Coordinates of C-alpha atoms in Angstrom, one line a residue:
X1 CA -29.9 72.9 19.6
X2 CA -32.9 74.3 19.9
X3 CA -35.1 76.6 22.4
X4 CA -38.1 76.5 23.1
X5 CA -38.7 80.2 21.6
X6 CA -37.1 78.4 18.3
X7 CA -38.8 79.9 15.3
X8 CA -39.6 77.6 12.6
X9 CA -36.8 78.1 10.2
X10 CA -33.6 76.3 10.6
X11 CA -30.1 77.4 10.0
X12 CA -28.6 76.5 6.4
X13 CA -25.3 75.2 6.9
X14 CA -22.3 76.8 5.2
X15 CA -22.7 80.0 3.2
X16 CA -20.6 82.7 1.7
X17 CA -22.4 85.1 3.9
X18 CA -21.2 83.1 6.6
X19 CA -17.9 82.9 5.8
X20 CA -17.7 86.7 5.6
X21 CA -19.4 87.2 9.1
X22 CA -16.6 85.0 10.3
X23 CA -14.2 85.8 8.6
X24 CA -14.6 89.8 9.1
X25 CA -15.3 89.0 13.0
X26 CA -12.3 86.2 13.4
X27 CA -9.8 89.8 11.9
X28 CA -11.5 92.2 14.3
X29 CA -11.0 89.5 17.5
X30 CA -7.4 88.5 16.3
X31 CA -6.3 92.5 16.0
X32 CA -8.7 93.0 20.1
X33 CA -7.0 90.5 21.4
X34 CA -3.3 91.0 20.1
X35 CA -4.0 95.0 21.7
X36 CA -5.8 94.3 24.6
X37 CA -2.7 91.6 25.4
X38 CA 0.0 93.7 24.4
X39 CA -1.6 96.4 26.5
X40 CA -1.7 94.0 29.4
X41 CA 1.6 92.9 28.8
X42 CA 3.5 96.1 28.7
X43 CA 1.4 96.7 32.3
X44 CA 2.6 93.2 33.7
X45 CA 6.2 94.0 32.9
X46 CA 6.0 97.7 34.6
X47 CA 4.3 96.2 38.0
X48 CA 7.1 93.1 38.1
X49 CA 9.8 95.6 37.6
X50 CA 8.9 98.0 39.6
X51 CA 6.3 97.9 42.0
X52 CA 5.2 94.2 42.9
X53 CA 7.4 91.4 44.0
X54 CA 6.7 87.6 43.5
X55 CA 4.7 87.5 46.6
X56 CA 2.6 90.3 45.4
X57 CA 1.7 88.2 42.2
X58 CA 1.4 84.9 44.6
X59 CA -1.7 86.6 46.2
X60 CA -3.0 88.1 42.7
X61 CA -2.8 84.9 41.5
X62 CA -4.8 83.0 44.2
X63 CA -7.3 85.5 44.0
X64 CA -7.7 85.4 40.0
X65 CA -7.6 81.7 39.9
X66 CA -11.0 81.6 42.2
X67 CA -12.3 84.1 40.4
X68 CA -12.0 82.4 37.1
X69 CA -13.3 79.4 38.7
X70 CA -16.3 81.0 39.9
X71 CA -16.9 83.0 36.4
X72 CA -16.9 79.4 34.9
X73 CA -20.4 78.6 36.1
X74 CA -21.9 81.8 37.3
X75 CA -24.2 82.0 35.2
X76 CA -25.3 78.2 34.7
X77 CA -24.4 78.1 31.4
X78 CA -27.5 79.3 29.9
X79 CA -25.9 82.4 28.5
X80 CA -24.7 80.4 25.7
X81 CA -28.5 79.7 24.1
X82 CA -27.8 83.3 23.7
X83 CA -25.4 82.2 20.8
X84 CA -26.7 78.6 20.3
X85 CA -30.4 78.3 20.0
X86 CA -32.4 79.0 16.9
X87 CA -35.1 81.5 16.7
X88 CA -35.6 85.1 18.4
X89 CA -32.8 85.8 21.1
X90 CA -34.9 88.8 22.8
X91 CA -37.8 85.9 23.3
X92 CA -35.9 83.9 25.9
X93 CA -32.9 86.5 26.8
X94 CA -35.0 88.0 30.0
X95 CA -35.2 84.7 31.2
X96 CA -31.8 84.0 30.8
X97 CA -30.6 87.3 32.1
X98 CA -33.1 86.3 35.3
X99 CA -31.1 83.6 36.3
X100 CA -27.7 84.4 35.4
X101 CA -27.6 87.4 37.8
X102 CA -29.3 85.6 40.2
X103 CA -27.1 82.7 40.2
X104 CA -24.1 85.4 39.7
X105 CA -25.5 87.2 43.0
X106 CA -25.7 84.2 44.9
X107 CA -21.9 82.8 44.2
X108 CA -20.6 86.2 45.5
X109 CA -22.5 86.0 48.5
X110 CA -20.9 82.6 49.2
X111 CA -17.2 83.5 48.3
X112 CA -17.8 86.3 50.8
X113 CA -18.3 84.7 54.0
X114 CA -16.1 81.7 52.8
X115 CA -13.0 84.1 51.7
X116 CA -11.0 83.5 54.9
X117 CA -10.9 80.0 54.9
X118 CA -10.2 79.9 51.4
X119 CA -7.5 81.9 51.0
X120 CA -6.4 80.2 54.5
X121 CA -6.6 76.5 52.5
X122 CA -4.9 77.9 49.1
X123 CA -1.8 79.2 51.7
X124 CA -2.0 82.6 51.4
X125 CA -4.6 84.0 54.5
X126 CA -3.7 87.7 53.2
X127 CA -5.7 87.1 50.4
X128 CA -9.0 86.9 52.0
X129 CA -9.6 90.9 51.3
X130 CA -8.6 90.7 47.6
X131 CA -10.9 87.9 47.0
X132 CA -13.8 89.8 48.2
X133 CA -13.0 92.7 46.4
X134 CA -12.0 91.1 43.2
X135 CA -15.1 88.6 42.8
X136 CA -17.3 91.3 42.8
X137 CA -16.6 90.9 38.7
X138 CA -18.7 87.6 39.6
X139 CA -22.1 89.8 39.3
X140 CA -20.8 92.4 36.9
X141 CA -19.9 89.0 34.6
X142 CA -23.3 88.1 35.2
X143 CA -25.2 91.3 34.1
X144 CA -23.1 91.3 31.3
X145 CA -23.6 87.9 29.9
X146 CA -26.9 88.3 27.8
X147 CA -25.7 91.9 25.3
X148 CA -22.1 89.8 25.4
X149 CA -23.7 87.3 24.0
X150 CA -25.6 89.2 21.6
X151 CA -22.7 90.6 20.3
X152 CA -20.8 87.4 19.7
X153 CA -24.0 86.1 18.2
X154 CA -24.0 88.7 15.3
X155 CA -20.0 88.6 14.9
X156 CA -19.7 92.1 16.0
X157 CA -16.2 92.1 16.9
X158 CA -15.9 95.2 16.1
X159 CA -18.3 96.4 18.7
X160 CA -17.0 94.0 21.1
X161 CA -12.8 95.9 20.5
X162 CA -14.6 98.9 21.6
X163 CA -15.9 97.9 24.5
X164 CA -12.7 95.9 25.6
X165 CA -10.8 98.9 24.8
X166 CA -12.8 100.9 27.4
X167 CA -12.1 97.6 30.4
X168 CA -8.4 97.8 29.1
X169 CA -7.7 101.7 29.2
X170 CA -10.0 102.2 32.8
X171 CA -8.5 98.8 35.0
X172 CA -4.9 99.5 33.3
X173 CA -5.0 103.3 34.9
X174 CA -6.6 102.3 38.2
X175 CA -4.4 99.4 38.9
X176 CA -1.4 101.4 37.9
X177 CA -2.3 104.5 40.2
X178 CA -3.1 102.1 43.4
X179 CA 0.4 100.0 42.7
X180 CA 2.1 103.6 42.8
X181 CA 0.5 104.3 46.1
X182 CA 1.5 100.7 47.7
X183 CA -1.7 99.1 47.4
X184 CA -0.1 96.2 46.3
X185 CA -2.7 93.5 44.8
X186 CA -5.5 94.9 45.8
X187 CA -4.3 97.5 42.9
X188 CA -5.1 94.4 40.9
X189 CA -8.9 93.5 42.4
X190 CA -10.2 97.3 42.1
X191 CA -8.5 97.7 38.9
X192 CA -10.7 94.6 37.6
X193 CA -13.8 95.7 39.3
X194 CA -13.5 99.4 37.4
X195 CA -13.0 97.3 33.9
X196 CA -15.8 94.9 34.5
X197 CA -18.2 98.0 35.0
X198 CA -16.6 100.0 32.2
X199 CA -17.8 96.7 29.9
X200 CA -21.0 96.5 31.3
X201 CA -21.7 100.1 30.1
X202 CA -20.4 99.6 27.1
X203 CA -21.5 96.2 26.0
X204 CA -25.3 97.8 27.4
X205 CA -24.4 101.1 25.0
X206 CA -23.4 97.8 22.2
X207 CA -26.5 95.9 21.9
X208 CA -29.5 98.5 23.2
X209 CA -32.7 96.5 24.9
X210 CA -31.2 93.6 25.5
X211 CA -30.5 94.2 29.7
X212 CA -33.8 93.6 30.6
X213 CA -35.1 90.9 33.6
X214 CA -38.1 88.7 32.9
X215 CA -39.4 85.1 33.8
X216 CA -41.1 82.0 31.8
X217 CA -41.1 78.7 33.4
X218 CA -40.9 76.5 30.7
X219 CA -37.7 78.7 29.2
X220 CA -36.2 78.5 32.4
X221 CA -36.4 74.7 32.7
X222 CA -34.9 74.2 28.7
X223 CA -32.4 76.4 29.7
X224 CA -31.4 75.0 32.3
X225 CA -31.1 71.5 30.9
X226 CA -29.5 72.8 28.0
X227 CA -26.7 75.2 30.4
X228 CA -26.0 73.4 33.8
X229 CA -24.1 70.3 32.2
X230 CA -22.4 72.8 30.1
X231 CA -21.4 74.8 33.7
X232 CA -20.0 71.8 34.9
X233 CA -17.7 71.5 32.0
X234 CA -16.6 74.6 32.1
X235 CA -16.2 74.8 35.7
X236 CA -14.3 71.4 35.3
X237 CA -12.3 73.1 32.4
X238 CA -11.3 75.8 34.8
X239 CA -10.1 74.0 37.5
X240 CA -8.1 71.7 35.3
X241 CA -6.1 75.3 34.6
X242 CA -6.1 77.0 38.3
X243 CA -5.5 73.4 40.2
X244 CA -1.7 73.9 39.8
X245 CA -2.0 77.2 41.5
X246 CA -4.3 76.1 44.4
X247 CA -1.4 72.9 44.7
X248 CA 1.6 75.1 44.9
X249 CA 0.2 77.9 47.3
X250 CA -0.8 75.0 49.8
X251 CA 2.3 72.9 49.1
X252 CA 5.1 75.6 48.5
X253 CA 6.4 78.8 49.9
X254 CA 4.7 82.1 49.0
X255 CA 7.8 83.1 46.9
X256 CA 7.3 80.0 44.8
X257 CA 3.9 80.6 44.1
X258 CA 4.8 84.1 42.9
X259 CA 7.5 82.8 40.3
X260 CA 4.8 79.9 39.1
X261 CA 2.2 82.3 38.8
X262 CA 4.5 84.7 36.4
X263 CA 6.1 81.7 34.3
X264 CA 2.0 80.7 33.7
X265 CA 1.2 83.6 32.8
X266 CA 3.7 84.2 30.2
X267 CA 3.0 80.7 28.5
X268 CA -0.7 82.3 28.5
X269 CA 0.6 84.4 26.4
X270 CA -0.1 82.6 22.9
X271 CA -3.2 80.9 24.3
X272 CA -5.1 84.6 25.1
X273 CA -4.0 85.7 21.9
X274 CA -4.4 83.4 19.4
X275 CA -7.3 81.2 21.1
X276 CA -8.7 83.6 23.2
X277 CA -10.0 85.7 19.4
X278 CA -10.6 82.1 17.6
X279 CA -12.7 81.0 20.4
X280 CA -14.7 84.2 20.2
X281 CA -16.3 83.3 16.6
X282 CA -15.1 79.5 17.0
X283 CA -18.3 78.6 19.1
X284 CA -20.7 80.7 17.3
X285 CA -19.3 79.5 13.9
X286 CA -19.2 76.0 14.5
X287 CA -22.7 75.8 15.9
X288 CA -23.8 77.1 12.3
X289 CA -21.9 74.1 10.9
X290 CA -23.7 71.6 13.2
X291 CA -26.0 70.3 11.0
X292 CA -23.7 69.5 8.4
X293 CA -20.7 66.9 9.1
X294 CA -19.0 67.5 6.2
X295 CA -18.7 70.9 6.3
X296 CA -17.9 71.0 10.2
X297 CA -15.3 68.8 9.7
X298 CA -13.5 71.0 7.3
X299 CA -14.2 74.1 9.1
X300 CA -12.5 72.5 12.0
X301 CA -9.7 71.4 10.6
X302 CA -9.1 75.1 8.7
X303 CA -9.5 76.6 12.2
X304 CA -7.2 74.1 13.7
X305 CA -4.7 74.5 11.4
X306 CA -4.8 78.4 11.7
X307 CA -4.8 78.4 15.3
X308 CA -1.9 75.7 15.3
X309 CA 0.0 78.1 12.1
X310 CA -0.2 81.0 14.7
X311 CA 0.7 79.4 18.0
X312 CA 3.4 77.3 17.7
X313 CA 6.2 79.9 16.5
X314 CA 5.2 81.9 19.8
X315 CA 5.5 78.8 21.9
X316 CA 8.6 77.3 20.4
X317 CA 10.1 80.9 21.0
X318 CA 9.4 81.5 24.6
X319 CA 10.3 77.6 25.4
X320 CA 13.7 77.8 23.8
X321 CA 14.6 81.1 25.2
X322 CA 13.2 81.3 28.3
X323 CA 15.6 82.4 30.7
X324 CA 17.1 85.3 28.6
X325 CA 13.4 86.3 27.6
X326 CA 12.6 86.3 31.5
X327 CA 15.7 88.1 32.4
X328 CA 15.5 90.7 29.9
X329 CA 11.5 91.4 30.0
X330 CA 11.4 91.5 34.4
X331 CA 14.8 91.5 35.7
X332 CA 17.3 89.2 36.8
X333 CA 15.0 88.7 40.3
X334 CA 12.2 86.5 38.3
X335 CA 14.8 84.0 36.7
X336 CA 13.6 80.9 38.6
X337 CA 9.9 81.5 37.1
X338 CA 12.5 80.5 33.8
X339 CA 12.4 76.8 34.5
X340 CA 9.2 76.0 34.5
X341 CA 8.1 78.1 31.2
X342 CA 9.6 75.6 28.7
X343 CA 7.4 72.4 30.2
X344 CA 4.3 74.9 30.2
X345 CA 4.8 76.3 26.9
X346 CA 4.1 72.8 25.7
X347 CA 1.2 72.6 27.7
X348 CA 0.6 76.2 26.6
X349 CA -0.3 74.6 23.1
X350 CA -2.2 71.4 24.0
X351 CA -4.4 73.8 25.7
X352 CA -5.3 76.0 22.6
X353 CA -6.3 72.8 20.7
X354 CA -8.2 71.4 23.5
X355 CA -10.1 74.5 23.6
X356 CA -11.1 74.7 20.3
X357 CA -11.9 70.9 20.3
X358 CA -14.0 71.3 23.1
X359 CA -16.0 74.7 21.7
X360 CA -16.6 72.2 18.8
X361 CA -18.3 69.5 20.8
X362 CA -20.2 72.0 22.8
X363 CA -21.8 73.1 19.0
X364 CA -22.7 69.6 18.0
X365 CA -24.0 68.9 21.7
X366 CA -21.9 66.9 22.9
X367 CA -22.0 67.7 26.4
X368 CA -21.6 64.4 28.1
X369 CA -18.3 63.9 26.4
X370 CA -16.9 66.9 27.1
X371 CA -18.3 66.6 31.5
X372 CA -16.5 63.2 30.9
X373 CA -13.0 64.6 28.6
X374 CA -12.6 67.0 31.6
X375 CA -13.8 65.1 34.9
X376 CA -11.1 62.3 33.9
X377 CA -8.0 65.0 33.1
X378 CA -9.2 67.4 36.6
X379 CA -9.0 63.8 38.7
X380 CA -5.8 62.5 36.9
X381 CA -4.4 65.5 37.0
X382 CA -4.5 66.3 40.7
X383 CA -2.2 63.8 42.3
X384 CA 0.1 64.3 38.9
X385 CA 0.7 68.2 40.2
X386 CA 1.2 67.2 44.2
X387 CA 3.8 64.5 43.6
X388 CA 5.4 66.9 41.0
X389 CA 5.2 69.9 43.6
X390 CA 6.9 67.6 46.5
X391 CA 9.6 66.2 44.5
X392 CA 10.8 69.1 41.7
X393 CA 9.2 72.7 42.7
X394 CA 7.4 74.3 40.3
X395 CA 9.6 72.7 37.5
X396 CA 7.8 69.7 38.4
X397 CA 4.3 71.0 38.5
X398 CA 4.6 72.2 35.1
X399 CA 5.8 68.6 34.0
X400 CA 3.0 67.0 35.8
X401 CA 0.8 69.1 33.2
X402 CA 2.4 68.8 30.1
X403 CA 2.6 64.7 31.0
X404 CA -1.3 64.4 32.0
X405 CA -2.1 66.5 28.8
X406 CA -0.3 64.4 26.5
X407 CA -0.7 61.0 27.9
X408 CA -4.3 61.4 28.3
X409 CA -6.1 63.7 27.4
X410 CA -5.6 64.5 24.0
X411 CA -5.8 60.6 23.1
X412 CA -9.1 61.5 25.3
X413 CA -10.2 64.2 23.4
X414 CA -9.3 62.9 19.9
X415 CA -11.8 59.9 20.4
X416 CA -14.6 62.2 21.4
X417 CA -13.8 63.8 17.8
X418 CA -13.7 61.1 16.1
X419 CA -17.7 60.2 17.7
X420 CA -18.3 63.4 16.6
X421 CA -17.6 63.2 12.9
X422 CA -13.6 64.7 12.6
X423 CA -11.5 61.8 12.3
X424 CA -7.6 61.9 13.5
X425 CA -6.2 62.2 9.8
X426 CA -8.0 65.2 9.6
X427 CA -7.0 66.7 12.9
X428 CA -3.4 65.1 12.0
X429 CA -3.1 66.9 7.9
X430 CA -4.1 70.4 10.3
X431 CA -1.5 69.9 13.0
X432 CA 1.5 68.6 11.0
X433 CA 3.0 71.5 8.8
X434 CA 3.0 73.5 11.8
X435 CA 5.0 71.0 14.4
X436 CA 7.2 69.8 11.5
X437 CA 8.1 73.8 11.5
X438 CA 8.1 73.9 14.8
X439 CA 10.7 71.5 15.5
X440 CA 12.7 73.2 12.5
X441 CA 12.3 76.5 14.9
X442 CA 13.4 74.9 17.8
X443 CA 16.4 73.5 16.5
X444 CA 17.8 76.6 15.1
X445 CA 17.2 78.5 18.0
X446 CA 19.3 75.8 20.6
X447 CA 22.3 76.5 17.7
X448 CA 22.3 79.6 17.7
X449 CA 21.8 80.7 21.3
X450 CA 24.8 78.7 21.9
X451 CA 26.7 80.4 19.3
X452 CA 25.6 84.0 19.4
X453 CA 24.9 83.8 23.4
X454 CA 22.0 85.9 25.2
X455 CA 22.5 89.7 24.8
X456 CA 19.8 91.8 23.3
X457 CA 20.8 92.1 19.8
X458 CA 21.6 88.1 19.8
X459 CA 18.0 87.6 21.1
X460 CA 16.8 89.7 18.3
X461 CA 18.8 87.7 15.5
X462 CA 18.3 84.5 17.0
X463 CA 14.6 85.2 17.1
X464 CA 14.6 86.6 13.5
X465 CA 16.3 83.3 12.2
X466 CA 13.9 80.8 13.7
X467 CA 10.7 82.9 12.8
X468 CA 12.0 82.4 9.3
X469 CA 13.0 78.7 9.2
X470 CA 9.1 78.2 10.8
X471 CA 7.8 80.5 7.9
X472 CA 9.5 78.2 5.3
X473 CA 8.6 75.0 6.8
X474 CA 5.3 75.2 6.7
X475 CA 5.0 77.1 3.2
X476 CA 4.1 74.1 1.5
X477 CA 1.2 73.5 3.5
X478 CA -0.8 77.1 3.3
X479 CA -3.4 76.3 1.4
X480 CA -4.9 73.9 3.9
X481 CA -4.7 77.2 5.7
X482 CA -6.6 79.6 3.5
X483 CA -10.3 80.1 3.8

């Protein structure tokens, strides 16, 4: 793609010095995000234990899932040309930075005279003031989009640790002192609000001269036809993940909402760590590799199998131990969030491939496919999650996904590959070491929970033992991994 500040030289496709940016900036997100989560998790499990109750996390979790809906498409899209286009960033990032605020500014001011009635809709009316606090991070997203996306366009990871470091260490402390003092989630809301300003500074203090408002017509138009299809997308990719909260909130008790919310998050787990720091050099990588088929079909597949090598041993782990995981982690009081996690660990991996497969087809511009890929799993999806809500809980929410993901939308998304250049033996040679292990993994872990039972040091053993069968099982395929 490119803008219309493009300068006159293109991008050469693969190169070492490539592979060294990504490579170096792929290690620094992996070791950011496996902090930053581990830091979040730790925080998670002192709120559950001590200070919040499900209903607590029921209203956190309404209020996060409209804020990540709204994030999806504050700022059109046209952030991304940041990373995308070709050419002189600083030509076209005023422009850019002009109508993501404005567009940022504008959803807030919505969200604030419609939080009653949404929160009132979503089934939890007590909501309403934790909505308008925490989408204020709506315009601090949107102020920080343009240095963000200078960083991620130069692979500085590195940069980008520090700055999340100062969001983690600021929100952590202010969330934890309000919890203390009964704020209950609100706690949550300002805490985000002090991160999101913390990164601001500090991705402004990353990438100097590069906050800075200006106008062009004729940029604003190519951006715009280049972001707002991507926007919808996103926004469609979004709701696809927060419908099933929305569904139970309206459909179920305020209690069941809380134990959904905590079993999601914990099969997010694997997906924030492992594809949350892929997907931060994933996009930027890929669109490198655009002009050249071959090689973005082998970079994909390498990625893929990486992603798949990492994620799956997490996933198999927290499906096949769930209840004693939940137990031990947040108390005996959060064991019914245990019998959903297994169904949305599986979806907890379809996700992480979907995501990569659709930064991929953002990079080769195929944007049409991917408005299509996630208009059809959003409206199939929708009626899959209320008859599963009315008929099995939130057990039959999280089946609803995992059956929607698999029966149609990774055939979906597959076929979009395949128009895109990566056939399915490719996609097939990256996924199958890793699920042959997986299954391995699985199996071991069933025997020997049954045999060793549930206590700590069982856990520990049992875990140990299935790591290691995974690690041998997919030995023989590491070399499609290297690189």
């Amino acid at each position: 793609m490119t803008g219309p500040a493009a300068d006159t030289e293109s991008a050469t496709p693969a190169t070492p010095s490539l592979g060294r940016k990504v490579g170096s900036a792929a290690k620094w997100s992996l070791i950011n995000t496996v902090v930053m989560r581990l830091g979040n998790f730790a925080t998670g499990i002192v709120l559950a234990r001590f200070f919040l109750g499900p209903e607590a996390w029921g209203v956190y979790g309404i209020a996060q899932t409209v804020l990540l809906v709204l994030l999806s498409a504050n700022e059109l899209g046209v952030s991304l040309a940041i990373v995308r286009w070709e050419g002189d960033p600083r030509r076209f990032a005023p422009t850019v930075l002009t109508l993501s605020v404005a567009s940022s500014c504008l959803l807030y001011a919505v969200l604030f005279a419609a939080a009653p009635a949404v929160a009132g809709v979503l089934g939890s009316p007590e909501a309403s003031g934790v909505l308008r606090v925490m989408c204020l991070c709506v315009v601090l997203d949107g102020l920080s989009q343009v240095p963000a996306g200078f960083l991620t366009r130069e692979f500085a990871q590195g940069r980008r640790m520090a700055v999340d470091g100062l969001n983690f260490v600021l929100s952590t402390a202010v969330t934890l002192l309000l919890a203390v003092d009964g704020w209950g989630a609100m706690s949550f809301a300002w805490g985000s609000v002090v991160g999101n300003v913390a990164a601001l500074i500090g991705c402004c203090l990353a990438a100097p001269g590069t906050l800075r408002f200006g106008w062009d017509r004729e940029q604003a138009r190519a951006l715009l036809r280049f972001g707002l299809p991507l926007a919808g997308a996103s926004m469609l990719a979004l709701g696809v993940v927060n419908v099933d909260t929305m569904v139970v909130g309206s459909t179920l008790d305020p209690l069941a909402l809380g134990f959904y919310v905590l079993a999601f998050n914990i099969s997010g787990w694997p997906v924030r760590i492992i594809s949350e720091a892929a997907r931060r050099v994933s996009f930027a990588g890929f669109s490198r590799l655009a002009d050249s088929p071959k090689a973005l079909a082998a970079g994909f597949s390498r990625a893929l199998g990486v992603v798949m090598a990492g994620t799956v041993p997490i996933c198999v782990l927290l499906a096949a131990l769930a209840a004693p995981v939940v137990e031990l982690i947040y108390g005996e009081r959060w064991l019914p969030a245990a019998r959903a996690l297994p169904w949305l660990m599986a979806l907890g991996l379809v996700r992480i491939g979907c995501e990569l497969a659709y930064d991929c087809l953002v990079a080769i511009g195929r944007r049409r496919s991917l408005i299509g890929v996630q208009a059809l799993w959003l409206v199939v999806l929708i009626p899959a999650l209320v008859i599963g809500a009315r008929t099995g809980g939130i057990v039959g929410v999280a089946q609803g996904h995992v059956l929607v993901a698999g029966a149609v939308v990774v055939p979906v998304f597959l076929l979009a590959l395949h128009r895109g250049g990566i056939r399915l033996a490719t996609v097939a040679r990256a996924c199958a070491w890793p699920l042959l292990g997986g299954a391995v993994m699985a199996a071991v872990l069933l025997v020997l929970e049954r045999y060793l039972g549930d206590g700590v040091l069982a856990l520990l053993a049992t875990g140990a033992a299935g790591t290691l069968a995974y690690v041998l099982c997919i030995l023989p395929g590491r070399a499609l991994l290297k690189g």
